[in-house]
Structures are given as structure tokens and as C-alpha cells.
């Protein structure tokens, strides 16, 4: 299937590693010019070079902390200036620390909301003028938000993620309705347990707390899935690329799990 992504431009946040990096790589492979950001200059430049070398695409590395609205504004403006516009925005950041609801302070919740909800709003706010222009010229533009399977089915030890992601889902649904008439679609993609640094860090925390081995921890995650294994970042990225594509033109306001069948609800 031709996704119709060649000669389009994308901005992927939180993309020096993990799901963001795999997504930027996949979009570049499909023909997009891609800007990617993270906080660490060396890491983001290394990721950009690897993607450029592999795909031959135009790749722009940007240092930007997505919790800082001014940095976000500047990164999006640099992207639009460099590539002459913006068609696809992928919002993403690291995950908040683990912990049960009562173990955490209000300040922990504030930080998580800044990291996962407010960053999403800042990125959309900065990108929307460019996306509106792209949609007016080309009929469509795309917003895809990386959230978590915890948005649909909260995970007991991830209270911060459960709380902040719920806000992202509400924002996405509201934005999808507002932007529908412009041709901009808005969807969220919900990773289940996928092999990235974030998962390594979670496994370390669990190992320290419970004394379980890595094999036991991973088996515990995988066994709850219909497909009893951990996901790969490329599998997640392929779904984002489809939602970014011209072919996904009638899909908006959807929360799309890429979780190996972990979520057990009917809808
Ligand atoms: N992997 C999973 O199994 C899984 C499951 C459910 C949900 N998720 C969620 O999906 C998202 C991505 O997960 P991942 O596994 O890819 O995480 P990861 O491996 O920890 O990568 C996170 C990326 O975001 C960047 N980042 C972190 N904080 C940032 C900030 N404030 N501003 C800009 N960039 C920032 C990091 O780079 P720098 O350090 O250079 O900034 C890195 O490139 C997270 O929110 C995570 O909680 C992941």
C-alpha cells in the first residue's frame, strides 16, 4: 500500500530512542522529511544521523524539552522554516515514574501532567497554524499522540501515567471534533509493553522492589497479552505511519492500542 507520505514533513517529539525514534525512522522510510527532538543534543544528533544514513531522507535534529512551551514553539518554527511547512505532528515524551496512587505527592502528579499532558497541548498549539495551512493546501494534515495502554485500562503501579494519559485522551477527542472540518485528523496510539529503554527502566524498578528475575517480570507482562510476547518499536511505528498517511483519511478521534491484545475491554 502506498501511504502517500513522500514529500510530506513530520515532527516527532521524544525521538532520540524508543518509540519516538522508531516512528521518526518509519516516517523517513516512507518518504517524509522528519524533524525529531529530545533534550539531549548528542543523543538526538546520533539518532538523526542513523535515520538519514539509512533512508536518505532529510532529517533535522532539534534539542527541545517538550515541557518548556517556548522551546516547543521554537522547535516547531525551525521545522516549518527548514522544510517549508508541517503536515504531521507526533507528540511524545518520556514516561513518568512508577508508583501506586497513595505513594505519590501532588507535586509528582503536577510533574506528570506537565510531562505528558501539557507537553501535548503545547506541541499542538505551536503546530496548529502550520497544520491548518497544510490541510488547506493539501486537504489533510495529521496529529498523532503517543499515550499508553494505561489510558484504557489503568495499571495499578503506574498511577501517574494513568492520570496524565486520561487527560491526553480527553484533549485528543475534543481536538478531533474541533479540527474535523479543517481536514486535520487527531488520533492517539496506545503502546502496550514494548521493548525500549522505558521498559528496561520499569523492569529495574520492579526487580528492586520485588526481587523477581527479569525473565519472570517479562513473562508476567507478556502472559497478559493475547499475543504472549513483548512488542517491538517497529510494530508500534508502523501503526503511527498508517495513521499519518493519506490512506487514514476517515479515521479521527480514535484511541488505537498497539498492545498485543492486552486490553480486555470490548470496545
Ligand atoms: N515502551 C513501553 O513499553 C511503553 C508502554 C506504554 C507507554 N509508553 C509510553 O510511550 C512513551 C515513549 O516510550 P519509550 O518506551 O519510547 O520511552 P524511552 O525509551 O524512555 O524514550 C523516551 C524518549 O523521549 C525523550 N524525552 C523524555 N523526556 C523528554 C522531554 N521532556 N522533552 C523531550 N524529549 C523527552 C527521550 O530523550 P532525551 O532523554 O534525550 O530527552 C527519549 O528519546 C512514554 O511516554 C512511555 O511512558 C511506553
Short mmCIF file of N, CA, C and O in Angstrom, two decimals, residues 45-154:
data_model
loop_
_atom_site.label_atom_id
_atom_site.label_comp_id
_atom_site.label_asym_id
_atom_site.label_seq_id
_atom_site.Cartn_x
_atom_site.Cartn_y
_atom_site.Cartn_z
N UNK A 45 21.22 13.99 17.87
CA UNK A 45 22.00 14.07 16.63
C UNK A 45 22.41 12.68 16.15
O UNK A 45 22.40 12.39 14.95
N UNK A 46 22.75 11.81 17.09
CA UNK A 46 23.11 10.42 16.72
C UNK A 46 21.92 9.72 16.06
O UNK A 46 22.06 9.03 15.04
N UNK A 47 20.74 9.91 16.66
CA UNK A 47 19.54 9.27 16.08
C UNK A 47 19.27 9.81 14.69
O UNK A 47 18.97 9.05 13.75
N UNK A 48 19.39 11.14 14.53
CA UNK A 48 19.10 11.76 13.23
C UNK A 48 20.06 11.24 12.16
O UNK A 48 19.65 10.91 11.04
N UNK A 49 21.35 11.11 12.54
CA UNK A 49 22.34 10.64 11.55
C UNK A 49 22.02 9.20 11.12
O UNK A 49 22.06 8.87 9.93
N UNK A 50 21.67 8.36 12.10
CA UNK A 50 21.37 6.96 11.77
C UNK A 50 20.18 6.89 10.82
O UNK A 50 20.18 6.11 9.85
N UNK A 51 19.17 7.70 11.06
CA UNK A 51 17.96 7.67 10.20
C UNK A 51 18.29 8.21 8.81
O UNK A 51 17.89 7.64 7.79
N UNK A 52 19.05 9.30 8.79
CA UNK A 52 19.44 9.90 7.50
C UNK A 52 20.27 8.90 6.70
O UNK A 52 20.03 8.67 5.51
N UNK A 53 21.26 8.27 7.36
CA UNK A 53 22.15 7.32 6.66
C UNK A 53 21.35 6.14 6.10
O UNK A 53 21.63 5.63 5.03
N UNK A 54 20.36 5.69 6.85
CA UNK A 54 19.61 4.51 6.43
C UNK A 54 18.59 4.81 5.33
O UNK A 54 18.35 3.97 4.46
N UNK A 55 17.99 6.01 5.38
CA UNK A 55 16.86 6.27 4.48
C UNK A 55 17.16 7.29 3.38
O UNK A 55 16.43 7.36 2.40
N UNK A 56 18.19 8.12 3.59
CA UNK A 56 18.47 9.19 2.63
C UNK A 56 17.51 10.36 2.77
O UNK A 56 17.56 11.32 1.99
N UNK A 57 16.63 10.31 3.77
CA UNK A 57 15.66 11.39 3.96
C UNK A 57 16.33 12.62 4.57
O UNK A 57 17.40 12.53 5.15
N UNK A 58 15.66 13.78 4.43
CA UNK A 58 16.09 14.98 5.14
C UNK A 58 15.68 14.81 6.60
O UNK A 58 14.48 14.58 6.88
N UNK A 59 16.65 14.93 7.51
CA UNK A 59 16.34 14.72 8.93
C UNK A 59 16.94 15.87 9.74
O UNK A 59 18.13 16.16 9.62
N UNK A 60 16.11 16.51 10.53
CA UNK A 60 16.53 17.69 11.29
C UNK A 60 16.48 17.39 12.79
O UNK A 60 15.39 17.24 13.36
N UNK A 61 17.65 17.27 13.45
CA UNK A 61 17.64 17.04 14.91
C UNK A 61 17.49 18.36 15.66
O UNK A 61 18.15 19.34 15.32
N UNK A 62 16.65 18.37 16.67
CA UNK A 62 16.42 19.59 17.44
C UNK A 62 16.48 19.27 18.93
O UNK A 62 15.91 18.26 19.37
N UNK A 63 17.18 20.12 19.69
CA UNK A 63 17.19 19.95 21.14
C UNK A 63 16.01 20.72 21.70
O UNK A 63 15.89 21.93 21.49
N UNK A 64 15.12 20.02 22.36
CA UNK A 64 13.90 20.68 22.86
C UNK A 64 13.33 19.84 24.00
O UNK A 64 13.12 18.64 23.86
N UNK A 65 13.11 20.50 25.14
CA UNK A 65 12.40 19.87 26.25
C UNK A 65 10.92 20.19 26.06
O UNK A 65 10.53 21.37 26.11
N UNK A 66 10.12 19.17 25.83
CA UNK A 66 8.71 19.44 25.48
C UNK A 66 7.88 19.98 26.64
O UNK A 66 6.74 20.39 26.45
N UNK A 67 8.45 20.00 27.85
CA UNK A 67 7.71 20.62 28.96
C UNK A 67 7.91 22.14 28.99
O UNK A 67 7.32 22.82 29.82
N UNK A 68 8.76 22.66 28.09
CA UNK A 68 9.02 24.10 28.03
C UNK A 68 8.35 24.66 26.77
O UNK A 68 8.81 24.43 25.64
N UNK A 69 7.26 25.40 26.95
CA UNK A 69 6.45 25.85 25.82
C UNK A 69 7.25 26.73 24.85
O UNK A 69 7.02 26.69 23.64
N UNK A 70 8.20 27.52 25.39
CA UNK A 70 8.99 28.38 24.48
C UNK A 70 9.89 27.54 23.59
O UNK A 70 10.06 27.82 22.40
N UNK A 71 10.51 26.51 24.19
CA UNK A 71 11.36 25.62 23.38
C UNK A 71 10.53 24.89 22.31
O UNK A 71 10.98 24.69 21.19
N UNK A 72 9.33 24.52 22.69
CA UNK A 72 8.45 23.82 21.74
C UNK A 72 8.10 24.74 20.57
O UNK A 72 8.20 24.36 19.40
N UNK A 73 7.72 25.97 20.91
CA UNK A 73 7.37 26.96 19.88
C UNK A 73 8.52 27.13 18.90
O UNK A 73 8.35 27.13 17.67
N UNK A 74 9.75 27.25 19.46
CA UNK A 74 10.92 27.48 18.62
C UNK A 74 11.23 26.24 17.75
O UNK A 74 11.57 26.38 16.57
N UNK A 75 11.12 25.06 18.32
CA UNK A 75 11.42 23.83 17.55
C UNK A 75 10.44 23.65 16.39
O UNK A 75 10.84 23.29 15.28
N UNK A 76 9.18 23.92 16.65
CA UNK A 76 8.18 23.78 15.56
C UNK A 76 8.43 24.84 14.49
O UNK A 76 8.37 24.55 13.28
N UNK A 77 8.76 26.07 14.91
CA UNK A 77 9.02 27.13 13.93
C UNK A 77 10.24 26.77 13.07
O UNK A 77 10.22 26.94 11.85
N UNK A 78 11.31 26.24 13.71
CA UNK A 78 12.51 25.83 12.94
C UNK A 78 12.16 24.75 11.92
O UNK A 78 12.67 24.73 10.81
N UNK A 79 11.29 23.83 12.33
CA UNK A 79 10.89 22.74 11.43
C UNK A 79 10.16 23.30 10.21
O UNK A 79 10.49 22.97 9.06
N UNK A 80 9.18 24.16 10.46
CA UNK A 80 8.39 24.71 9.36
C UNK A 80 9.26 25.58 8.45
O UNK A 80 9.12 25.53 7.22
N UNK A 81 10.19 26.33 9.04
CA UNK A 81 11.09 27.17 8.22
C UNK A 81 12.01 26.31 7.37
O UNK A 81 12.23 26.58 6.20
N UNK A 82 12.55 25.24 7.96
CA UNK A 82 13.51 24.39 7.25
C UNK A 82 12.83 23.62 6.12
O UNK A 82 13.36 23.52 5.01
N UNK A 83 11.66 23.06 6.41
CA UNK A 83 11.01 22.18 5.42
C UNK A 83 9.93 22.89 4.61
O UNK A 83 9.31 22.29 3.73
N UNK A 84 9.63 24.15 4.95
CA UNK A 84 8.61 24.89 4.21
C UNK A 84 7.19 24.50 4.59
O UNK A 84 6.26 24.68 3.80
N UNK A 85 7.01 23.97 5.80
CA UNK A 85 5.66 23.63 6.27
C UNK A 85 5.69 22.41 7.16
O UNK A 85 6.76 21.84 7.42
N UNK A 86 4.52 22.02 7.64
CA UNK A 86 4.42 20.84 8.51
C UNK A 86 3.08 20.13 8.25
O UNK A 86 2.03 20.76 8.31
N UNK A 87 3.18 18.82 7.97
CA UNK A 87 1.96 18.05 7.68
C UNK A 87 1.57 17.09 8.82
O UNK A 87 0.40 16.76 8.95
N UNK A 88 2.58 16.60 9.54
CA UNK A 88 2.31 15.55 10.53
C UNK A 88 2.99 15.91 11.85
O UNK A 88 4.20 16.18 11.88
N UNK A 89 2.23 15.90 12.94
CA UNK A 89 2.80 16.11 14.28
C UNK A 89 2.62 14.83 15.09
O UNK A 89 1.49 14.33 15.21
N UNK A 90 3.72 14.31 15.65
CA UNK A 90 3.64 13.17 16.57
C UNK A 90 4.09 13.67 17.94
O UNK A 90 5.25 14.04 18.12
N UNK A 91 3.16 13.71 18.91
CA UNK A 91 3.53 14.16 20.26
C UNK A 91 3.99 12.95 21.07
O UNK A 91 3.42 11.86 20.97
N UNK A 92 5.03 13.17 21.87
CA UNK A 92 5.59 12.06 22.66
C UNK A 92 6.55 12.66 23.68
O UNK A 92 7.04 13.78 23.50
N UNK A 93 6.80 11.93 24.76
CA UNK A 93 7.81 12.31 25.76
C UNK A 93 8.12 11.05 26.55
O UNK A 93 7.54 10.00 26.30
N UNK A 94 9.01 11.16 27.51
CA UNK A 94 9.28 10.00 28.36
C UNK A 94 8.06 9.71 29.24
O UNK A 94 7.11 10.50 29.30
N UNK A 95 8.11 8.58 29.92
CA UNK A 95 7.01 8.23 30.84
C UNK A 95 7.33 8.71 32.24
O UNK A 95 8.50 8.83 32.61
N UNK A 96 6.29 8.98 33.06
CA UNK A 96 6.54 9.38 34.45
C UNK A 96 6.98 8.18 35.30
O UNK A 96 6.80 7.04 34.88
N UNK A 97 7.55 8.45 36.50
CA UNK A 97 7.97 7.33 37.36
C UNK A 97 6.79 6.43 37.76
O UNK A 97 5.64 6.87 37.69
N UNK A 98 7.11 5.22 38.18
CA UNK A 98 6.05 4.31 38.63
C UNK A 98 5.68 4.63 40.08
O UNK A 98 6.37 5.40 40.76
N UNK A 99 4.60 4.02 40.56
CA UNK A 99 4.16 4.21 41.94
C UNK A 99 2.65 4.06 42.04
O UNK A 99 1.93 4.38 41.08
N UNK A 100 2.18 3.57 43.20
CA UNK A 100 0.74 3.45 43.43
C UNK A 100 0.18 4.82 43.80
O UNK A 100 0.92 5.71 44.24
N UNK A 101 -1.14 4.99 43.64
CA UNK A 101 -1.78 6.31 43.78
C UNK A 101 -1.43 7.00 45.11
O UNK A 101 -1.14 8.19 45.13
N UNK A 102 -1.43 6.24 46.21
CA UNK A 102 -1.25 6.87 47.52
C UNK A 102 0.22 7.06 47.90
O UNK A 102 0.53 7.69 48.91
N UNK A 103 1.13 6.50 47.09
CA UNK A 103 2.56 6.67 47.41
C UNK A 103 3.11 8.00 46.88
O UNK A 103 4.25 8.35 47.16
N UNK A 104 2.30 8.71 46.10
CA UNK A 104 2.82 9.85 45.35
C UNK A 104 2.30 11.17 45.91
O UNK A 104 1.19 11.23 46.45
N UNK A 105 3.12 12.23 45.76
CA UNK A 105 2.74 13.57 46.23
C UNK A 105 2.03 14.34 45.12
O UNK A 105 2.25 14.06 43.94
N UNK A 106 1.28 15.38 45.51
CA UNK A 106 0.69 16.24 44.48
C UNK A 106 1.73 16.76 43.49
O UNK A 106 1.44 16.89 42.30
N UNK A 107 2.95 17.03 43.98
CA UNK A 107 3.97 17.57 43.05
C UNK A 107 4.35 16.52 42.00
O UNK A 107 4.68 16.86 40.86
N UNK A 108 4.30 15.23 42.37
CA UNK A 108 4.57 14.18 41.38
C UNK A 108 3.51 14.21 40.28
O UNK A 108 3.81 14.05 39.09
N UNK A 109 2.24 14.39 40.71
CA UNK A 109 1.15 14.44 39.73
C UNK A 109 1.29 15.66 38.82
O UNK A 109 1.07 15.58 37.62
N UNK A 110 1.69 16.81 39.45
CA UNK A 110 1.88 18.04 38.64
C UNK A 110 2.95 17.80 37.58
O UNK A 110 2.80 18.16 36.42
N UNK A 111 4.07 17.17 37.98
CA UNK A 111 5.16 16.91 37.02
C UNK A 111 4.69 16.00 35.89
O UNK A 111 5.04 16.19 34.72
N UNK A 112 3.92 14.98 36.25
CA UNK A 112 3.45 14.03 35.23
C UNK A 112 2.51 14.71 34.24
O UNK A 112 2.55 14.45 33.04
N UNK A 113 1.66 15.58 34.77
CA UNK A 113 0.73 16.30 33.89
C UNK A 113 1.52 17.23 32.96
O UNK A 113 1.21 17.35 31.78
N UNK A 114 2.56 17.88 33.49
CA UNK A 114 3.42 18.73 32.64
C UNK A 114 4.08 17.88 31.55
O UNK A 114 4.12 18.26 30.39
N UNK A 115 4.61 16.72 31.95
CA UNK A 115 5.38 15.89 31.02
C UNK A 115 4.50 15.29 29.92
O UNK A 115 4.87 15.32 28.75
N UNK A 116 3.36 14.77 30.30
CA UNK A 116 2.58 14.01 29.30
C UNK A 116 1.35 14.75 28.76
O UNK A 116 1.02 14.56 27.60
N UNK A 117 0.71 15.59 29.58
CA UNK A 117 -0.48 16.30 29.07
C UNK A 117 -0.13 17.69 28.54
O UNK A 117 -0.39 18.01 27.38
N UNK A 118 0.51 18.52 29.37
CA UNK A 118 0.77 19.90 28.94
C UNK A 118 1.73 19.94 27.75
O UNK A 118 1.61 20.81 26.88
N UNK A 119 2.67 19.00 27.69
CA UNK A 119 3.59 18.97 26.53
C UNK A 119 2.80 18.72 25.25
O UNK A 119 3.07 19.30 24.20
N UNK A 120 1.81 17.84 25.34
CA UNK A 120 0.98 17.53 24.17
C UNK A 120 0.22 18.77 23.71
O UNK A 120 0.16 19.09 22.52
N UNK A 121 -0.33 19.50 24.69
CA UNK A 121 -1.09 20.71 24.36
C UNK A 121 -0.16 21.77 23.76
O UNK A 121 -0.50 22.41 22.76
N UNK A 122 1.03 21.95 24.35
CA UNK A 122 1.99 22.95 23.80
C UNK A 122 2.39 22.60 22.38
O UNK A 122 2.47 23.47 21.52
N UNK A 123 2.67 21.32 22.14
CA UNK A 123 3.08 20.90 20.79
C UNK A 123 1.96 21.17 19.78
O UNK A 123 2.20 21.68 18.68
N UNK A 124 0.73 20.83 20.16
CA UNK A 124 -0.39 21.05 19.24
C UNK A 124 -0.59 22.54 19.02
O UNK A 124 -0.81 23.00 17.88
N UNK A 125 -0.53 23.31 20.10
CA UNK A 125 -0.75 24.75 19.99
C UNK A 125 0.27 25.38 19.03
O UNK A 125 -0.09 26.21 18.18
N UNK A 126 1.53 24.96 19.14
CA UNK A 126 2.58 25.53 18.27
C UNK A 126 2.43 25.04 16.83
O UNK A 126 2.70 25.79 15.88
N UNK A 127 2.01 23.79 16.66
CA UNK A 127 1.97 23.20 15.31
C UNK A 127 0.70 23.56 14.54
O UNK A 127 0.70 23.53 13.31
N UNK A 128 -0.37 23.88 15.25
CA UNK A 128 -1.67 24.02 14.56
C UNK A 128 -1.69 25.04 13.42
O UNK A 128 -2.25 24.75 12.36
N UNK A 129 -1.09 26.22 13.57
CA UNK A 129 -1.13 27.15 12.42
C UNK A 129 -0.51 26.53 11.17
O UNK A 129 -1.05 26.70 10.07
N UNK A 130 0.56 25.76 11.35
CA UNK A 130 1.23 25.12 10.19
C UNK A 130 0.39 23.96 9.65
O UNK A 130 0.27 23.77 8.44
N UNK A 131 -0.21 23.20 10.55
CA UNK A 131 -1.04 22.06 10.12
C UNK A 131 -2.29 22.57 9.39
O UNK A 131 -2.73 21.99 8.40
N UNK A 132 -2.85 23.66 9.89
CA UNK A 132 -4.04 24.25 9.22
C UNK A 132 -3.68 24.67 7.81
O UNK A 132 -4.46 24.45 6.87
N UNK A 133 -2.49 25.27 7.66
CA UNK A 133 -2.07 25.70 6.33
C UNK A 133 -1.89 24.50 5.41
O UNK A 133 -2.32 24.50 4.25
N UNK A 134 -1.25 23.45 5.96
CA UNK A 134 -1.02 22.23 5.16
C UNK A 134 -2.35 21.62 4.74
O UNK A 134 -2.52 21.19 3.59
N UNK A 135 -3.30 21.57 5.67
CA UNK A 135 -4.60 20.96 5.36
C UNK A 135 -5.35 21.80 4.32
O UNK A 135 -6.03 21.24 3.45
N UNK A 136 -5.22 23.12 4.41
CA UNK A 136 -5.91 23.98 3.45
C UNK A 136 -5.34 23.76 2.04
O UNK A 136 -6.07 23.77 1.06
N UNK A 137 -4.02 23.52 1.97
CA UNK A 137 -3.39 23.34 0.65
C UNK A 137 -3.59 21.92 0.11
O UNK A 137 -3.79 21.73 -1.08
N UNK A 138 -3.49 20.92 1.02
CA UNK A 138 -3.42 19.52 0.57
C UNK A 138 -4.60 18.68 1.01
O UNK A 138 -4.56 17.46 0.90
N UNK A 139 -5.61 19.28 1.63
CA UNK A 139 -6.78 18.54 2.11
C UNK A 139 -6.60 17.85 3.44
O UNK A 139 -7.59 17.49 4.07
N UNK A 140 -5.37 17.55 3.83
CA UNK A 140 -5.26 16.85 5.11
C UNK A 140 -3.95 17.13 5.82
O UNK A 140 -2.96 17.48 5.20
N UNK A 141 -4.02 16.98 7.15
CA UNK A 141 -2.83 17.01 8.00
C UNK A 141 -3.16 16.13 9.19
O UNK A 141 -4.33 15.77 9.39
N UNK A 142 -2.15 15.76 9.94
CA UNK A 142 -2.35 14.72 10.96
C UNK A 142 -1.73 15.09 12.31
O UNK A 142 -0.60 15.59 12.34
N UNK A 143 -2.46 14.78 13.39
CA UNK A 143 -1.88 14.81 14.74
C UNK A 143 -2.00 13.40 15.30
O UNK A 143 -3.10 12.82 15.28
N UNK A 144 -0.88 12.87 15.78
CA UNK A 144 -0.90 11.54 16.40
C UNK A 144 -0.21 11.68 17.76
O UNK A 144 0.91 12.19 17.84
N UNK A 145 -0.89 11.26 18.80
CA UNK A 145 -0.36 11.41 20.16
C UNK A 145 0.02 10.03 20.71
O UNK A 145 -0.80 9.11 20.70
N UNK A 146 1.26 9.92 21.19
CA UNK A 146 1.69 8.66 21.82
C UNK A 146 1.23 8.70 23.27
O UNK A 146 1.58 9.62 24.01
N UNK A 147 0.41 7.74 23.67
CA UNK A 147 -0.04 7.70 25.08
C UNK A 147 0.36 6.35 25.68
O UNK A 147 1.54 6.01 25.66
N UNK A 148 -0.58 5.58 26.16
CA UNK A 148 -0.24 4.30 26.78
C UNK A 148 -1.49 3.45 26.87
O UNK A 148 -2.61 3.98 26.96
N UNK A 149 -1.27 2.15 26.91
CA UNK A 149 -2.37 1.23 27.14
C UNK A 149 -3.06 1.55 28.49
O UNK A 149 -4.23 1.25 28.68
N UNK A 150 -2.34 2.24 29.37
CA UNK A 150 -2.93 2.60 30.67
C UNK A 150 -4.06 3.63 30.52
O UNK A 150 -4.82 3.86 31.46
N UNK A 151 -4.20 4.23 29.32
CA UNK A 151 -5.33 5.15 29.10
C UNK A 151 -6.65 4.40 29.10
O UNK A 151 -7.69 4.94 29.46
N UNK A 152 -6.63 3.18 28.60
CA UNK A 152 -7.89 2.40 28.50
C UNK A 152 -8.06 1.52 29.72
O UNK A 152 -9.17 1.26 30.15
N UNK A 153 -6.94 1.00 30.22
CA UNK A 153 -7.01 0.06 31.34
C UNK A 153 -5.88 0.40 32.31
O UNK A 153 -4.75 -0.02 32.11
N UNK A 154 -6.18 1.24 33.32
CA UNK A 154 -5.12 1.70 34.22
C UNK A 154 -4.29 0.55 34.80
O UNK A 154 -4.81 -0.54 35.05
#
